[in-house]
Short mmCIF file of C-alpha atoms in Angstrom, two decimals:
data_model
loop_
_atom_site.label_atom_id
_atom_site.label_comp_id
_atom_site.label_asym_id
_atom_site.label_seq_id
_atom_site.Cartn_x
_atom_site.Cartn_y
_atom_site.Cartn_z
CA GLN A 1 -68.36 5.30 -10.52
CA VAL A 2 -67.47 7.15 -13.70
CA GLN A 3 -69.34 10.36 -14.23
CA LEU A 4 -69.04 13.05 -16.90
CA VAL A 5 -70.92 16.30 -16.36
CA GLU A 6 -71.03 18.99 -19.04
CA SER A 7 -71.72 22.68 -18.58
CA GLY A 8 -71.44 25.89 -20.55
CA GLY A 9 -73.93 25.48 -23.36
CA GLY A 10 -76.37 28.20 -24.35
CA SER A 11 -77.60 30.44 -27.13
CA VAL A 12 -75.39 32.79 -29.10
CA GLN A 13 -75.48 34.70 -32.34
CA ALA A 14 -73.38 33.64 -35.30
CA GLY A 15 -69.80 34.79 -34.89
CA GLY A 16 -69.98 34.53 -31.12
CA SER A 17 -68.16 32.25 -28.71
CA LEU A 18 -68.98 29.67 -26.07
CA ARG A 19 -66.86 27.53 -23.80
CA LEU A 20 -68.00 24.05 -22.81
CA SER A 21 -66.60 22.23 -19.79
CA CYS A 22 -66.77 18.62 -18.68
CA ALA A 23 -66.01 17.50 -15.15
CA ALA A 24 -64.81 13.91 -15.19
CA SER A 25 -64.63 11.55 -12.24
CA GLY A 26 -62.41 8.49 -12.27
CA TYR A 27 -58.92 8.17 -13.67
CA ARG A 28 -57.07 9.74 -16.55
CA TYR A 29 -58.66 8.40 -19.70
CA VAL A 30 -56.67 7.32 -22.74
CA CYS A 31 -58.89 9.50 -24.92
CA MET A 32 -61.51 12.16 -24.30
CA GLY A 33 -63.59 14.05 -26.75
CA TRP A 34 -66.52 16.22 -27.64
CA PHE A 35 -69.29 14.96 -29.88
CA ARG A 36 -72.47 16.60 -31.12
CA GLN A 37 -75.81 15.53 -32.44
CA ALA A 38 -78.30 17.71 -34.27
CA PRO A 39 -81.96 16.68 -34.64
CA GLY A 40 -82.35 14.02 -37.30
CA LYS A 41 -78.61 13.56 -37.69
CA GLU A 42 -76.09 11.03 -36.44
CA ARG A 43 -73.77 11.80 -33.57
CA GLU A 44 -70.44 13.07 -34.87
CA GLY A 45 -67.05 13.69 -33.35
CA VAL A 46 -66.01 17.32 -33.01
CA ALA A 47 -62.63 17.18 -31.24
CA LEU A 48 -60.51 14.56 -29.48
CA ILE A 49 -57.54 14.71 -27.12
CA ASP A 50 -55.34 11.70 -26.41
CA GLY A 51 -53.17 10.62 -23.50
CA LYS A 52 -50.21 12.68 -24.72
CA ASP A 53 -52.45 15.73 -25.23
CA GLY A 54 -52.43 15.29 -28.98
CA THR A 55 -55.52 16.97 -30.44
CA TYR A 56 -57.71 16.11 -33.40
CA TYR A 57 -60.52 18.10 -35.03
CA ARG A 58 -63.17 17.53 -37.62
CA ASP A 59 -62.50 19.66 -40.68
CA SER A 60 -65.50 21.95 -40.21
CA VAL A 61 -64.35 23.18 -36.79
CA ARG A 62 -60.58 23.22 -37.21
CA GLY A 63 -59.26 26.73 -36.55
CA ARG A 64 -62.43 27.74 -34.68
CA PHE A 65 -62.61 25.20 -31.84
CA THR A 66 -59.92 24.29 -29.31
CA ILE A 67 -60.02 21.24 -27.05
CA SER A 68 -57.98 21.16 -23.87
CA ARG A 69 -57.86 19.34 -20.57
CA ASP A 70 -56.60 19.98 -17.08
CA SER A 71 -55.35 16.68 -15.71
CA GLY A 72 -55.04 18.06 -12.19
CA LYS A 73 -58.70 19.04 -12.10
CA ASN A 74 -59.78 16.22 -14.43
CA THR A 75 -61.71 18.59 -16.64
CA LEU A 76 -62.13 18.78 -20.39
CA ASP A 77 -62.92 22.03 -22.18
CA LEU A 78 -63.99 23.06 -25.65
CA GLN A 79 -63.52 26.69 -26.63
CA MET A 80 -65.75 27.48 -29.59
CA ASN A 81 -65.17 30.69 -31.53
CA ASN A 82 -66.76 32.13 -34.64
CA LEU A 83 -69.78 29.92 -34.16
CA LYS A 84 -72.00 29.17 -37.14
CA SER A 85 -75.64 28.13 -37.33
CA GLU A 86 -74.54 24.67 -38.45
CA ASP A 87 -72.80 24.22 -35.08
CA THR A 88 -76.23 24.07 -33.42
CA ALA A 89 -76.54 20.70 -31.67
CA MET A 90 -76.49 18.87 -28.38
CA TYR A 91 -72.86 18.53 -27.34
CA TYR A 92 -71.59 15.53 -25.39
CA CYS A 93 -68.42 14.85 -23.49
CA ALA A 94 -67.08 11.31 -23.86
CA ALA A 95 -64.22 9.26 -22.48
CA ARG A 96 -62.48 6.07 -23.43
CA SER A 97 -60.64 3.95 -20.89
CA GLY A 98 -58.58 1.78 -23.23
CA GLY A 99 -57.28 1.48 -26.77
CA TYR A 100 -56.46 4.66 -28.62
CA CYS A 101 -58.12 7.84 -29.85
CA ASP A 102 -60.44 7.29 -32.77
CA TRP A 103 -63.59 8.96 -34.02
CA PRO A 104 -66.40 6.37 -33.95
CA PRO A 105 -68.73 7.15 -31.03
CA HIS A 106 -69.29 3.47 -30.24
CA GLN A 107 -65.64 3.18 -29.17
CA PHE A 108 -66.21 5.51 -26.22
CA ASP A 109 -67.14 3.94 -22.91
CA TYR A 110 -68.57 6.87 -20.96
CA TRP A 111 -70.84 9.76 -21.89
CA GLY A 112 -72.19 12.88 -20.27
CA GLN A 113 -75.82 13.92 -20.41
CA GLY A 114 -75.20 16.64 -23.00
CA THR A 115 -75.45 20.41 -23.15
CA GLN A 116 -77.35 22.33 -25.83
CA VAL A 117 -75.62 24.83 -28.10
CA THR A 118 -77.84 27.02 -30.28
CA VAL A 119 -76.38 29.46 -32.79
CA SER A 120 -78.73 31.92 -34.45
CA SER A 121 -77.88 33.59 -37.74
#
Protein backbone atom coordinates (compact mmCIF):
# COMPACT_ATOMS: atom_id res chain seq x y z
CA GLN A 1 0.00 0.00 0.00
CA VAL A 2 1.33 3.41 -0.95
CA GLN A 3 1.92 5.73 1.94
CA LEU A 4 3.44 9.22 2.11
CA VAL A 5 4.22 10.64 5.53
CA GLU A 6 5.44 14.22 5.97
CA SER A 7 7.39 15.66 8.86
CA GLY A 8 9.34 18.78 9.70
CA GLY A 9 6.75 21.53 9.70
CA GLY A 10 6.53 24.14 12.42
CA SER A 11 6.59 27.83 13.24
CA VAL A 12 9.43 30.15 12.33
CA GLN A 13 10.06 33.86 12.00
CA ALA A 14 10.43 35.48 8.61
CA GLY A 15 13.92 34.92 7.24
CA GLY A 16 14.25 31.59 8.99
CA SER A 17 14.53 28.07 7.59
CA LEU A 18 12.69 24.78 7.81
CA ARG A 19 13.26 21.39 6.24
CA LEU A 20 10.33 19.17 5.32
CA SER A 21 10.71 15.44 4.77
CA CYS A 22 8.43 12.86 3.21
CA ALA A 23 8.86 9.13 3.72
CA ALA A 24 7.42 7.26 0.76
CA SER A 25 6.53 3.59 0.62
CA GLY A 26 6.20 1.75 -2.67
CA TYR A 27 8.35 2.09 -5.74
CA ARG A 28 10.27 4.92 -7.34
CA TYR A 29 7.69 7.35 -8.65
CA VAL A 30 7.96 9.07 -12.01
CA CYS A 31 7.36 12.41 -10.32
CA MET A 32 7.23 13.64 -6.74
CA GLY A 33 6.49 17.05 -5.44
CA TRP A 34 5.56 19.43 -2.68
CA PHE A 35 2.31 21.35 -2.76
CA ARG A 36 0.80 23.84 -0.33
CA GLN A 37 -2.60 25.17 0.51
CA ALA A 38 -3.35 28.27 2.54
CA PRO A 39 -6.80 28.86 4.06
CA GLY A 40 -9.26 30.02 1.43
CA LYS A 41 -6.83 29.37 -1.42
CA GLU A 42 -6.39 26.61 -3.96
CA ARG A 43 -3.68 24.00 -3.59
CA GLU A 44 -0.60 25.02 -5.55
CA GLY A 45 2.58 23.30 -6.60
CA VAL A 46 5.76 24.46 -4.90
CA ALA A 47 8.48 22.18 -6.28
CA LEU A 48 8.66 19.01 -8.39
CA ILE A 49 11.36 16.43 -9.05
CA ASP A 50 11.17 13.98 -11.95
CA GLY A 51 12.58 10.52 -12.59
CA LYS A 52 15.90 11.91 -13.80
CA ASP A 53 16.13 14.22 -10.76
CA GLY A 54 15.23 17.25 -12.83
CA THR A 55 13.77 19.92 -10.55
CA TYR A 56 11.08 22.53 -11.09
CA TYR A 57 10.01 25.43 -8.87
CA ARG A 58 7.24 27.95 -8.77
CA ASP A 59 8.60 31.44 -9.35
CA SER A 60 7.93 32.71 -5.84
CA VAL A 61 10.15 30.09 -4.19
CA ARG A 62 12.92 29.69 -6.76
CA GLY A 63 16.27 30.47 -5.15
CA ARG A 64 14.88 29.97 -1.63
CA PHE A 65 13.58 26.39 -1.70
CA THR A 66 15.41 23.23 -2.76
CA ILE A 67 13.75 19.89 -3.48
CA SER A 68 15.75 16.69 -3.31
CA ARG A 69 15.21 12.98 -2.92
CA ASP A 70 17.15 10.00 -1.67
CA SER A 71 16.17 7.04 -3.81
CA GLY A 72 17.88 4.58 -1.49
CA LYS A 73 15.81 5.70 1.48
CA ASN A 74 12.79 6.63 -0.66
CA THR A 75 12.52 10.03 0.95
CA LEU A 76 11.70 13.45 -0.46
CA ASP A 77 12.92 16.65 1.17
CA LEU A 78 12.20 20.34 0.82
CA GLN A 79 14.73 22.77 2.26
CA MET A 80 13.08 26.15 2.74
CA ASN A 81 15.27 29.17 3.40
CA ASN A 82 14.50 32.85 3.81
CA LEU A 83 10.90 32.04 4.61
CA LYS A 84 8.27 34.72 4.15
CA SER A 85 4.85 35.17 5.73
CA GLU A 86 3.25 34.31 2.39
CA ASP A 87 4.82 30.83 2.62
CA THR A 88 2.45 30.03 5.50
CA ALA A 89 0.33 27.04 4.48
CA MET A 90 -0.27 23.35 4.91
CA TYR A 91 2.39 21.55 2.89
CA TYR A 92 1.72 18.22 1.19
CA CYS A 93 3.96 15.61 -0.33
CA ALA A 94 2.61 14.02 -3.51
CA ALA A 95 3.64 11.29 -5.92
CA ARG A 96 2.71 10.28 -9.41
CA SER A 97 3.14 6.73 -10.66
CA GLY A 98 2.88 7.32 -14.41
CA GLY A 99 3.06 9.97 -17.09
CA TYR A 100 5.42 12.87 -16.56
CA CYS A 101 6.03 15.74 -14.16
CA ASP A 102 3.46 18.48 -14.42
CA TRP A 103 1.98 20.98 -12.00
CA PRO A 104 -1.77 20.31 -11.75
CA PRO A 105 -2.51 18.63 -8.41
CA HIS A 106 -5.17 16.37 -9.92
CA GLN A 107 -2.47 14.56 -11.89
CA PHE A 108 -0.89 13.21 -8.71
CA ASP A 109 -2.05 9.82 -7.50
CA TYR A 110 -0.89 9.78 -3.89
CA TRP A 111 -0.86 12.38 -1.13
CA GLY A 112 0.42 12.69 2.40
CA GLN A 113 -1.64 14.05 5.27
CA GLY A 114 0.14 17.41 5.29
CA THR A 115 2.37 19.33 7.68
CA GLN A 116 1.75 22.92 8.77
CA VAL A 117 4.28 25.67 8.12
CA THR A 118 3.68 29.02 9.81
CA VAL A 119 5.92 32.01 9.18
CA SER A 120 5.49 35.07 11.37
CA SER A 121 6.65 38.50 10.28
